[in-house]
Amino acid sequence: MSPPRFTRDDVAASWRDALALWDVHVQLSPPEPHERFRPDTSHAQEPLAYIDLVKRQVFVNFDLLEAMEATGSLTAVLAHEIGHHARFPHTLGWDAELRVQEQRLIPGLKQSLTNLFYDLQVNEVVGRTHAEALCAVYRGFQRVQGGVMSPLFFFYLAVYEELWGLAPGALVPQSQLAPMEARFPGVRAEARMFAQTFYSLPNGKLQFLYFCATFIRYIENPAEFEFCLPLGGDVSVPDADDLDAAIHGSSRWDDAMEEAEERGWLEPMSTRSREQDDLSTIYRVTEHLPGVGAGTLRQALVAKHYRRLVDRHLLQLPTAPSQPEPYLRTLPQAWEYGDDPSSIDWTLTVLSQGHLAAVSPLRRELEADLPPPSELGVPSMEIYLDTSGSMPNPEVSLNAMTLAAQVLSASALRKKATVRGVVYSHGDPLVSPWMYDEETAREFLLSYIGGGTQFPFDVMGELSRERPDALRILISDSDFLSNVAREKNLEPVLASIRRSRLVVAFLALPNEQRAREALAPLLRERRFRLVIVRWPSDFGKAAGDLAQALLEN
Amino acid sequence: MAFDLREIQTQLDAAPIVSPYSHDLSLAIVCDTFRLAKVRPPSLADWGELEQRARSPLWREQVVMLAHVLASSSLRHETALTLQRSDDATTLLQRFFQDVAPLTAEMVRSNAFRREEFLRKWVRAVGGQWKGESPKGSVSRLEQLDYRKAEAELRRAEEARKQEADKRQQALREAEQRAADARGWRE
């Protein structure tokens, strides 16, 4: 319920004015009053207003606005929120791009600056007609919040003073002018130059790079940096798809980066990390978001990254044409009046009916040779993936063995096979149930244990008894040879090979001869094959070839 | 008569961004403005002297930009009304070009603040006033917009920034190292 200070008509009138301020036609639901996130805390800790960019709904904290003595600023506050919807950022995809670049420029930044950036853009437009109302909000916030103003907030407000032609101290506390100038020499001149340059830059990318390059001076420790501003945290966080697209397309920023270097805003590339692999970027972008560790967002982004790599190694299978040409003749049937005369097979009729051919002709149709509903003959595939410490965690760096497993499983699943993953290192391996879809298999095969290597021969024995005819692929490196050498009794291993349709040891080894010697007892088995890649980086392509060889016949 | 900033800016927003006038034509436009006020315009020799005194590669583009803003808005008309017969065109122009020395045509074209500064400096040179503004307010606004002054002050900030930069680079490197350590294994 709105407090009586804001009647329904007041809010409706302000909403109308706020919508009219943006020169685009937008259709949004009228604003809703904000419900406290934590009813036990003071309303100063709650947001003043925000827009849910997924539902496109604006919420306003009427209580806080009243406490700030800024009730006359309702139109400006609403216009500010509509500005986020209409122009800055407008889409969460753009927000995701900025977040990715921000982590590139200020590694380890705890709280994103993107909202501050949009506020500068939005307030310039709103401030053309409602500057005083916005000033009332910022002054009111200082009254309600209390405490010492952070250097970043000081600089941010100084930019508004310069933008709106206010005297120094009109928004920032007078008492902090001299101490800030002593601590950050030239802060005022910098705010002036920022206000007079930022808004004349030709595009959002350059604006953001200039913004980061300037504001970084007022962030003392990026890893611990947190701030709370009025109208600050009012834009939602982008989802995994937005971030994935931003990470994948970050090369779109190269031109803007070069221009920023030329203008002297950024250090030359040589002093920054030019090569940013996607997994590092994923790590940085997700590092400070809630849910890191068991982080589902990071896992989702990593899974999307591996999926892209898998697709690079898998051929697109040609699909059956949707309307195949009919060419097979059907069984003969009696022709009747009304049937198509061209369907009469006279040769067959004369041969079978003799002189009565003309009395009862036979007809035959043509039909298409439809493929069987599913391709048969693809067996179940069991993938044993070595995730010992000699290979990296696939979430933080490209793990070639994991990629090989992903390629094999995706290939099999696209052929309608079922896949089971066994991720091992030492101790108990992780065993998945039989999986039917790529998403589940991809997620499971991104598991990582680390540590020593002990191939789970006993698990393979058990599983081979449970599903005897499966295709078993063992992905490992030279550790597998020592695992086999350590097995005193190879008989159970040989038995499980015999029970399988085929067991393929897919190993990264520099020396094939050594492998043949070490695996001689296994190689004598008819159902055992050895596939060797020289370098781990060859695993992906080799897995694609292997999948084709095993599954395409 | 007072100059109306909002009106002039609206007219300039509607005009082509790039000046369509050549240097010679621009000189003629500026001279015509003085003629309209019945003030003797600078002679060709005076223009040569102005260029020599300016000793700036930006001078020619500033002349072209001045002609463009005069011809594309009511600035020329207001200027003609404001100028006094006793004014000396060459001295006035010399003062103006000294004032706008660091401004490039690109700045005036693409940055609303720089354009306002350019206009305000012209009006100050011809001794005009702005509509709806007190003389004191106009002075303080021009002070706020003064690019030369802002640049000089910014140099202090840049020096301080340079000193801070090493510290910041170190902090960023450490942050990167921490992130790399947290990720663990690297290929």
mmCIF file of C-alpha atoms in Angstrom, chain A residues 152-445:
data_model
loop_
_atom_site.group_PDB
_atom_site.id
_atom_site.type_symbol
_atom_site.label_atom_id
_atom_site.label_comp_id
_atom_site.label_asym_id
_atom_site.label_seq_id
_atom_site.Cartn_x
_atom_site.Cartn_y
_atom_site.Cartn_z
ATOM 1 C CA LEU A 152 34.182 7.240 -5.416
ATOM 2 C CA PHE A 153 30.821 8.708 -4.379
ATOM 3 C CA PHE A 154 32.467 12.111 -3.889
ATOM 4 C CA PHE A 155 33.881 12.050 -7.394
ATOM 5 C CA TYR A 156 30.599 10.769 -8.821
ATOM 6 C CA LEU A 157 28.647 13.650 -7.258
ATOM 7 C CA ALA A 158 31.335 16.152 -8.285
ATOM 8 C CA VAL A 159 30.733 15.057 -11.883
ATOM 9 C CA TYR A 160 27.053 15.979 -11.483
ATOM 10 C CA GLU A 161 27.994 19.342 -10.001
ATOM 11 C CA GLU A 162 30.077 20.050 -13.066
ATOM 12 C CA LEU A 163 27.487 18.674 -15.448
ATOM 13 C CA TRP A 164 24.652 20.741 -14.030
ATOM 14 C CA GLY A 165 26.780 23.854 -13.488
ATOM 15 C CA LEU A 166 26.542 23.778 -9.677
ATOM 16 C CA ALA A 167 29.075 25.293 -7.328
ATOM 17 C CA PRO A 168 31.536 22.912 -5.643
ATOM 18 C CA GLY A 169 29.890 21.724 -2.446
ATOM 19 C CA ALA A 170 26.337 21.919 -3.768
ATOM 20 C CA LEU A 171 26.092 18.116 -3.717
ATOM 21 C CA VAL A 172 29.263 16.926 -2.021
ATOM 22 C CA PRO A 173 29.860 17.931 1.620
ATOM 23 C CA GLN A 174 31.698 21.255 1.880
ATOM 24 C CA SER A 175 33.841 19.835 4.660
ATOM 25 C CA GLN A 176 35.289 17.200 2.336
ATOM 26 C CA LEU A 177 36.354 19.489 -0.512
ATOM 27 C CA ALA A 178 39.789 20.342 0.862
ATOM 28 C CA PRO A 179 40.650 16.877 2.251
ATOM 29 C CA MET A 180 39.710 15.248 -1.057
ATOM 30 C CA GLU A 181 41.804 17.727 -3.040
ATOM 31 C CA ALA A 182 44.746 16.960 -0.760
ATOM 32 C CA ARG A 183 44.270 13.229 -1.047
ATOM 33 C CA PHE A 184 43.530 13.185 -4.786
ATOM 34 C CA PRO A 185 45.234 16.264 -6.299
ATOM 35 C CA GLY A 186 43.238 17.678 -9.210
ATOM 36 C CA VAL A 187 40.052 15.788 -8.322
ATOM 37 C CA ARG A 188 37.885 18.783 -9.175
ATOM 38 C CA ALA A 189 39.572 19.370 -12.529
ATOM 39 C CA GLU A 190 39.224 15.691 -13.297
ATOM 40 C CA ALA A 191 35.500 15.751 -12.514
ATOM 41 C CA ARG A 192 35.093 18.797 -14.770
ATOM 42 C CA MET A 193 37.000 17.244 -17.614
ATOM 43 C CA PHE A 194 35.137 13.966 -17.182
ATOM 44 C CA ALA A 195 31.740 15.683 -17.354
ATOM 45 C CA GLN A 196 32.785 17.653 -20.421
ATOM 46 C CA THR A 197 34.270 14.662 -22.244
ATOM 47 C CA PHE A 198 32.202 11.627 -21.236
ATOM 48 C CA TYR A 199 28.946 12.792 -22.803
ATOM 49 C CA SER A 200 30.511 13.771 -26.090
ATOM 50 C CA LEU A 201 32.094 10.396 -26.791
ATOM 51 C CA PRO A 202 30.598 8.781 -29.869
ATOM 52 C CA ASN A 203 29.594 5.377 -28.486
ATOM 53 C CA GLY A 204 28.884 3.411 -25.331
ATOM 54 C CA LYS A 205 31.997 1.266 -25.594
ATOM 55 C CA LEU A 206 34.350 4.244 -25.551
ATOM 56 C CA GLN A 207 32.274 5.851 -22.820
ATOM 57 C CA PHE A 208 32.623 2.744 -20.663
ATOM 58 C CA LEU A 209 36.375 2.461 -21.198
ATOM 59 C CA TYR A 210 36.824 6.145 -20.350
ATOM 60 C CA PHE A 211 34.594 5.711 -17.314
ATOM 61 C CA CYS A 212 36.600 2.731 -16.004
ATOM 62 C CA ALA A 213 39.930 4.443 -16.697
ATOM 63 C CA THR A 214 38.839 7.522 -14.736
ATOM 64 C CA PHE A 215 36.940 5.955 -11.851
ATOM 65 C CA ILE A 216 39.608 3.351 -11.068
ATOM 66 C CA ARG A 217 41.585 6.116 -9.330
ATOM 67 C CA TYR A 218 38.939 6.282 -6.610
ATOM 68 C CA ILE A 219 38.830 2.542 -5.944
ATOM 69 C CA GLU A 220 41.447 1.657 -3.425
ATOM 70 C CA ASN A 221 41.207 -2.106 -3.312
ATOM 71 C CA PRO A 222 39.112 -3.589 -6.126
ATOM 72 C CA ALA A 223 38.805 -6.962 -4.389
ATOM 73 C CA GLU A 224 37.176 -5.429 -1.317
ATOM 74 C CA PHE A 225 35.416 -2.562 -3.002
ATOM 75 C CA GLU A 226 31.719 -2.192 -2.197
ATOM 76 C CA PHE A 227 29.471 0.821 -2.460
ATOM 77 C CA CYS A 228 25.899 1.792 -1.793
ATOM 78 C CA LEU A 229 24.343 4.627 -3.761
ATOM 79 C CA PRO A 230 20.829 5.943 -4.113
ATOM 80 C CA LEU A 231 19.416 4.686 -7.407
ATOM 81 C CA GLY A 232 22.513 2.476 -7.385
ATOM 82 C CA GLY A 233 21.613 -1.205 -7.397
ATOM 83 C CA ASP A 234 18.565 -0.820 -9.581
ATOM 84 C CA VAL A 235 19.385 -3.001 -12.599
ATOM 85 C CA SER A 236 19.088 -6.786 -12.612
ATOM 86 C CA VAL A 237 22.015 -9.133 -13.181
ATOM 87 C CA PRO A 238 22.409 -10.766 -16.619
ATOM 88 C CA ASP A 239 21.866 -14.510 -16.918
ATOM 89 C CA ALA A 240 24.145 -17.273 -18.193
ATOM 90 C CA ASP A 241 23.112 -16.884 -21.844
ATOM 91 C CA ASP A 242 23.839 -13.147 -21.815
ATOM 92 C CA LEU A 243 27.226 -13.652 -20.188
ATOM 93 C CA ASP A 244 28.092 -16.511 -22.535
ATOM 94 C CA ALA A 245 27.386 -14.364 -25.580
ATOM 95 C CA ALA A 246 29.416 -11.513 -24.086
ATOM 96 C CA ILE A 247 32.412 -13.737 -23.307
ATOM 97 C CA HIS A 248 32.310 -15.365 -26.713
ATOM 98 C CA GLY A 249 32.027 -12.026 -28.519
ATOM 99 C CA SER A 250 34.498 -10.003 -26.488
ATOM 100 C CA SER A 251 36.668 -9.455 -29.583
ATOM 101 C CA ARG A 252 34.031 -6.923 -30.639
ATOM 102 C CA TRP A 253 35.685 -4.592 -28.122
ATOM 103 C CA ASP A 254 39.158 -4.725 -29.644
ATOM 104 C CA ASP A 255 38.672 -1.601 -31.771
ATOM 105 C CA ALA A 256 37.359 0.415 -28.837
ATOM 106 C CA MET A 257 40.265 -0.817 -26.685
ATOM 107 C CA GLU A 258 42.762 0.309 -29.300
ATOM 108 C CA GLU A 259 41.164 3.726 -29.513
ATOM 109 C CA ALA A 260 41.208 4.028 -25.729
ATOM 110 C CA GLU A 261 44.918 3.225 -25.791
ATOM 111 C CA GLU A 262 45.510 5.850 -28.448
ATOM 112 C CA ARG A 263 43.688 8.432 -26.359
ATOM 113 C CA GLY A 264 45.908 7.500 -23.427
ATOM 114 C CA TRP A 265 43.139 6.238 -21.146
ATOM 115 C CA LEU A 266 44.452 2.705 -20.943
ATOM 116 C CA GLU A 267 47.900 1.277 -20.507
ATOM 117 C CA PRO A 268 49.267 -0.241 -23.722
ATOM 118 C CA MET A 269 48.209 -3.833 -24.274
ATOM 119 C CA SER A 270 51.689 -5.168 -23.590
ATOM 120 C CA THR A 271 51.296 -4.322 -19.936
ATOM 121 C CA ARG A 272 47.899 -5.960 -19.723
ATOM 122 C CA SER A 273 47.083 -9.536 -20.467
ATOM 123 C CA ARG A 274 46.300 -9.556 -24.163
ATOM 124 C CA GLU A 275 45.465 -13.222 -24.368
ATOM 125 C CA GLN A 276 42.322 -13.802 -22.423
ATOM 126 C CA ASP A 277 41.147 -17.333 -22.752
ATOM 127 C CA ASP A 278 37.449 -17.747 -22.305
ATOM 128 C CA LEU A 279 37.769 -19.925 -19.198
ATOM 129 C CA SER A 280 39.810 -17.251 -17.400
ATOM 130 C CA THR A 281 37.189 -14.702 -18.304
ATOM 131 C CA ILE A 282 34.439 -16.980 -17.005
ATOM 132 C CA TYR A 283 36.353 -17.350 -13.769
ATOM 133 C CA ARG A 284 36.753 -13.601 -13.364
ATOM 134 C CA VAL A 285 33.206 -12.738 -14.238
ATOM 135 C CA THR A 286 31.753 -15.258 -11.810
ATOM 136 C CA GLU A 287 34.331 -14.916 -9.048
ATOM 137 C CA HIS A 288 32.415 -12.419 -6.949
ATOM 138 C CA LEU A 289 28.894 -13.389 -7.805
ATOM 139 C CA PRO A 290 26.823 -15.239 -5.246
ATOM 140 C CA GLY A 291 26.948 -18.996 -5.634
ATOM 141 C CA VAL A 292 30.637 -19.374 -6.418
ATOM 142 C CA GLY A 293 32.006 -22.731 -5.352
ATOM 143 C CA ALA A 294 28.996 -24.791 -6.062
ATOM 144 C CA GLY A 295 28.363 -21.999 -8.560
ATOM 145 C CA THR A 296 25.771 -23.080 -11.033
ATOM 146 C CA LEU A 297 26.392 -19.993 -13.160
ATOM 147 C CA ARG A 298 30.058 -20.765 -13.633
ATOM 148 C CA GLN A 299 29.247 -24.397 -14.382
ATOM 149 C CA ALA A 300 26.660 -23.357 -16.954
ATOM 150 C CA LEU A 301 29.111 -21.001 -18.652
ATOM 151 C CA VAL A 302 31.870 -23.626 -18.685
ATOM 152 C CA ALA A 303 29.429 -26.189 -20.125
ATOM 153 C CA LYS A 304 28.500 -23.784 -22.917
ATOM 154 C CA HIS A 305 32.180 -23.184 -23.631
ATOM 155 C CA TYR A 306 32.904 -26.918 -23.915
ATOM 156 C CA ARG A 307 29.847 -27.426 -26.066
ATOM 157 C CA ARG A 308 31.243 -24.928 -28.551
ATOM 158 C CA LEU A 309 34.569 -26.793 -28.577
ATOM 159 C CA VAL A 310 32.802 -30.122 -29.046
ATOM 160 C CA ASP A 311 30.857 -28.832 -32.026
ATOM 161 C CA ARG A 312 34.110 -27.786 -33.627
ATOM 162 C CA HIS A 313 35.232 -31.420 -33.663
ATOM 163 C CA LEU A 314 32.000 -33.109 -34.644
ATOM 164 C CA LEU A 315 30.806 -33.300 -38.185
ATOM 165 C CA GLN A 316 27.235 -32.302 -38.777
ATOM 166 C CA LEU A 317 25.536 -35.479 -39.909
ATOM 167 C CA PRO A 318 23.414 -35.049 -43.023
ATOM 168 C CA THR A 319 19.790 -35.481 -42.108
ATOM 169 C CA ALA A 320 17.388 -37.538 -44.165
ATOM 170 C CA PRO A 321 15.468 -35.393 -46.664
ATOM 171 C CA SER A 322 12.047 -34.554 -45.298
ATOM 172 C CA GLN A 323 10.213 -35.655 -48.464
ATOM 173 C CA PRO A 324 12.161 -38.457 -50.112
ATOM 174 C CA GLU A 325 11.564 -39.236 -53.787
ATOM 175 C CA PRO A 326 9.149 -42.198 -54.284
ATOM 176 C CA TYR A 327 10.757 -44.913 -56.426
ATOM 177 C CA LEU A 328 9.832 -48.289 -54.883
ATOM 178 C CA ARG A 329 6.897 -50.114 -56.514
ATOM 179 C CA THR A 330 4.146 -51.395 -54.247
ATOM 180 C CA LEU A 331 2.432 -54.821 -54.576
ATOM 181 C CA PRO A 332 -0.037 -55.063 -57.489
ATOM 182 C CA GLN A 333 -3.685 -54.357 -56.744
ATOM 183 C CA ALA A 334 -6.814 -54.485 -58.926
ATOM 184 C CA TRP A 335 -7.415 -51.274 -60.828
ATOM 185 C CA GLU A 336 -10.921 -49.834 -60.448
ATOM 186 C CA TYR A 337 -12.818 -47.133 -62.227
ATOM 187 C CA GLY A 338 -11.935 -43.827 -60.706
ATOM 188 C CA ASP A 339 -8.298 -44.810 -60.069
ATOM 189 C CA ASP A 340 -5.554 -42.988 -61.921
ATOM 190 C CA PRO A 341 -5.103 -44.795 -65.305
ATOM 191 C CA SER A 342 -1.405 -43.954 -65.329
ATOM 192 C CA SER A 343 -0.943 -46.203 -62.313
ATOM 193 C CA ILE A 344 -1.788 -49.345 -64.386
ATOM 194 C CA ASP A 345 1.246 -51.579 -64.871
ATOM 195 C CA TRP A 346 0.367 -53.114 -68.287
ATOM 196 C CA THR A 347 3.447 -55.305 -68.524
ATOM 197 C CA LEU A 348 2.657 -56.987 -65.249
ATOM 198 C CA THR A 349 -1.074 -57.195 -66.115
ATOM 199 C CA VAL A 350 -0.467 -58.868 -69.506
ATOM 200 C CA LEU A 351 2.048 -61.276 -68.036
ATOM 201 C CA SER A 352 -0.213 -62.310 -65.159
ATOM 202 C CA GLN A 353 -3.733 -62.049 -66.682
ATOM 203 C CA GLY A 354 -3.031 -63.061 -70.264
ATOM 204 C CA HIS A 355 -5.877 -62.262 -72.685
ATOM 205 C CA LEU A 356 -8.082 -60.971 -69.854
ATOM 206 C CA ALA A 357 -5.637 -58.203 -69.188
ATOM 207 C CA ALA A 358 -7.909 -55.480 -70.489
ATOM 208 C CA VAL A 359 -10.812 -56.693 -68.308
ATOM 209 C CA SER A 360 -9.076 -56.391 -64.984
ATOM 210 C CA PRO A 361 -5.874 -54.365 -65.151
ATOM 211 C CA LEU A 362 -3.508 -54.260 -62.194
ATOM 212 C CA ARG A 363 -2.115 -51.106 -60.735
ATOM 213 C CA ARG A 364 1.045 -50.408 -58.795
ATOM 214 C CA GLU A 365 2.029 -47.224 -56.969
ATOM 215 C CA LEU A 366 5.460 -45.802 -56.243
ATOM 216 C CA GLU A 367 6.475 -45.136 -52.686
ATOM 217 C CA ALA A 368 9.463 -43.634 -50.901
ATOM 218 C CA ASP A 369 12.086 -45.754 -49.186
ATOM 219 C CA LEU A 370 11.790 -44.300 -45.696
ATOM 220 C CA PRO A 371 14.745 -44.733 -43.357
ATOM 221 C CA PRO A 372 14.160 -46.735 -40.177
ATOM 222 C CA PRO A 373 12.793 -44.544 -37.373
ATOM 223 C CA SER A 374 16.065 -44.715 -35.428
ATOM 224 C CA GLU A 375 19.508 -45.789 -36.402
ATOM 225 C CA LEU A 376 20.108 -49.157 -34.906
ATOM 226 C CA GLY A 377 23.380 -50.731 -34.065
ATOM 227 C CA VAL A 378 24.834 -47.908 -31.945
ATOM 228 C CA PRO A 379 25.720 -49.507 -28.646
ATOM 229 C CA SER A 380 25.695 -48.009 -25.206
ATOM 230 C CA MET A 381 28.914 -46.182 -24.515
ATOM 231 C CA GLU A 382 30.749 -46.090 -21.194
ATOM 232 C CA ILE A 383 33.417 -43.415 -20.884
ATOM 233 C CA TYR A 384 36.142 -43.729 -18.227
ATOM 234 C CA LEU A 385 37.660 -40.293 -17.757
ATOM 235 C CA ASP A 386 40.941 -39.808 -15.905
ATOM 236 C CA THR A 387 40.803 -36.549 -13.902
ATOM 237 C CA SER A 388 44.004 -36.868 -11.925
ATOM 238 C CA GLY A 389 46.088 -33.868 -10.894
ATOM 239 C CA SER A 390 48.246 -34.081 -14.021
ATOM 240 C CA MET A 391 45.413 -32.423 -15.935
ATOM 241 C CA PRO A 392 43.743 -29.118 -14.999
ATOM 242 C CA ASN A 393 40.311 -28.605 -13.584
ATOM 243 C CA PRO A 394 38.170 -28.193 -16.714
ATOM 244 C CA GLU A 395 36.416 -25.213 -15.142
ATOM 245 C CA VAL A 396 39.551 -23.107 -14.903
ATOM 246 C CA SER A 397 41.593 -24.221 -17.881
ATOM 247 C CA LEU A 398 41.023 -26.300 -20.978
ATOM 248 C CA ASN A 399 41.273 -29.991 -20.095
ATOM 249 C CA ALA A 400 41.905 -31.946 -23.302
ATOM 250 C CA MET A 401 40.802 -35.265 -21.812
ATOM 251 C CA THR A 402 37.526 -33.793 -20.640
ATOM 252 C CA LEU A 403 37.053 -32.345 -24.106
ATOM 253 C CA ALA A 404 37.680 -35.772 -25.669
ATOM 254 C CA ALA A 405 35.077 -37.316 -23.355
ATOM 255 C CA GLN A 406 32.628 -34.565 -24.255
ATOM 256 C CA VAL A 407 33.182 -35.123 -27.970
ATOM 257 C CA LEU A 408 32.650 -38.884 -27.660
ATOM 258 C CA SER A 409 29.563 -38.573 -25.489
ATOM 259 C CA ALA A 410 27.956 -35.877 -27.677
ATOM 260 C CA SER A 411 28.681 -37.925 -30.760
ATOM 261 C CA ALA A 412 27.115 -41.054 -29.277
ATOM 262 C CA LEU A 413 24.090 -39.234 -27.908
ATOM 263 C CA ARG A 414 23.443 -37.604 -31.273
ATOM 264 C CA LYS A 415 23.347 -41.125 -32.719
ATOM 265 C CA LYS A 416 20.641 -42.014 -30.172
ATOM 266 C CA ALA A 417 22.989 -44.127 -28.049
ATOM 267 C CA THR A 418 23.063 -43.939 -24.263
ATOM 268 C CA VAL A 419 26.137 -42.876 -22.373
ATOM 269 C CA ARG A 420 27.486 -43.562 -18.900
ATOM 270 C CA GLY A 421 30.390 -41.603 -17.473
ATOM 271 C CA VAL A 422 32.916 -42.842 -14.940
ATOM 272 C CA VAL A 423 35.113 -40.005 -13.695
ATOM 273 C CA TYR A 424 38.041 -41.340 -11.724
ATOM 274 C CA SER A 425 41.286 -40.301 -10.150
ATOM 275 C CA HIS A 426 41.989 -42.063 -6.877
ATOM 276 C CA GLY A 427 39.579 -43.537 -4.375
ATOM 277 C CA ASP A 428 35.947 -43.899 -5.287
ATOM 278 C CA PRO A 429 35.148 -42.868 -8.846
ATOM 279 C CA LEU A 430 32.057 -40.870 -9.774
ATOM 280 C CA VAL A 431 29.684 -43.083 -11.740
ATOM 281 C CA SER A 432 26.734 -41.590 -13.564
ATOM 282 C CA PRO A 433 23.536 -43.397 -14.413
ATOM 283 C CA TRP A 434 22.881 -44.083 -18.094
ATOM 284 C CA MET A 435 22.341 -40.698 -19.676
ATOM 285 C CA TYR A 436 20.114 -39.845 -22.610
ATOM 286 C CA ASP A 437 20.718 -36.152 -23.247
ATOM 287 C CA GLU A 438 23.778 -34.065 -24.021
ATOM 288 C CA GLU A 439 23.176 -31.457 -21.332
ATOM 289 C CA THR A 440 23.244 -33.993 -18.472
ATOM 290 C CA ALA A 441 26.248 -35.799 -19.938
ATOM 291 C CA ARG A 442 28.131 -32.547 -20.459
ATOM 292 C CA GLU A 443 27.589 -31.457 -16.897
ATOM 293 C CA PHE A 444 28.618 -34.817 -15.482
ATOM 294 C CA LEU A 445 31.747 -35.073 -17.602
#
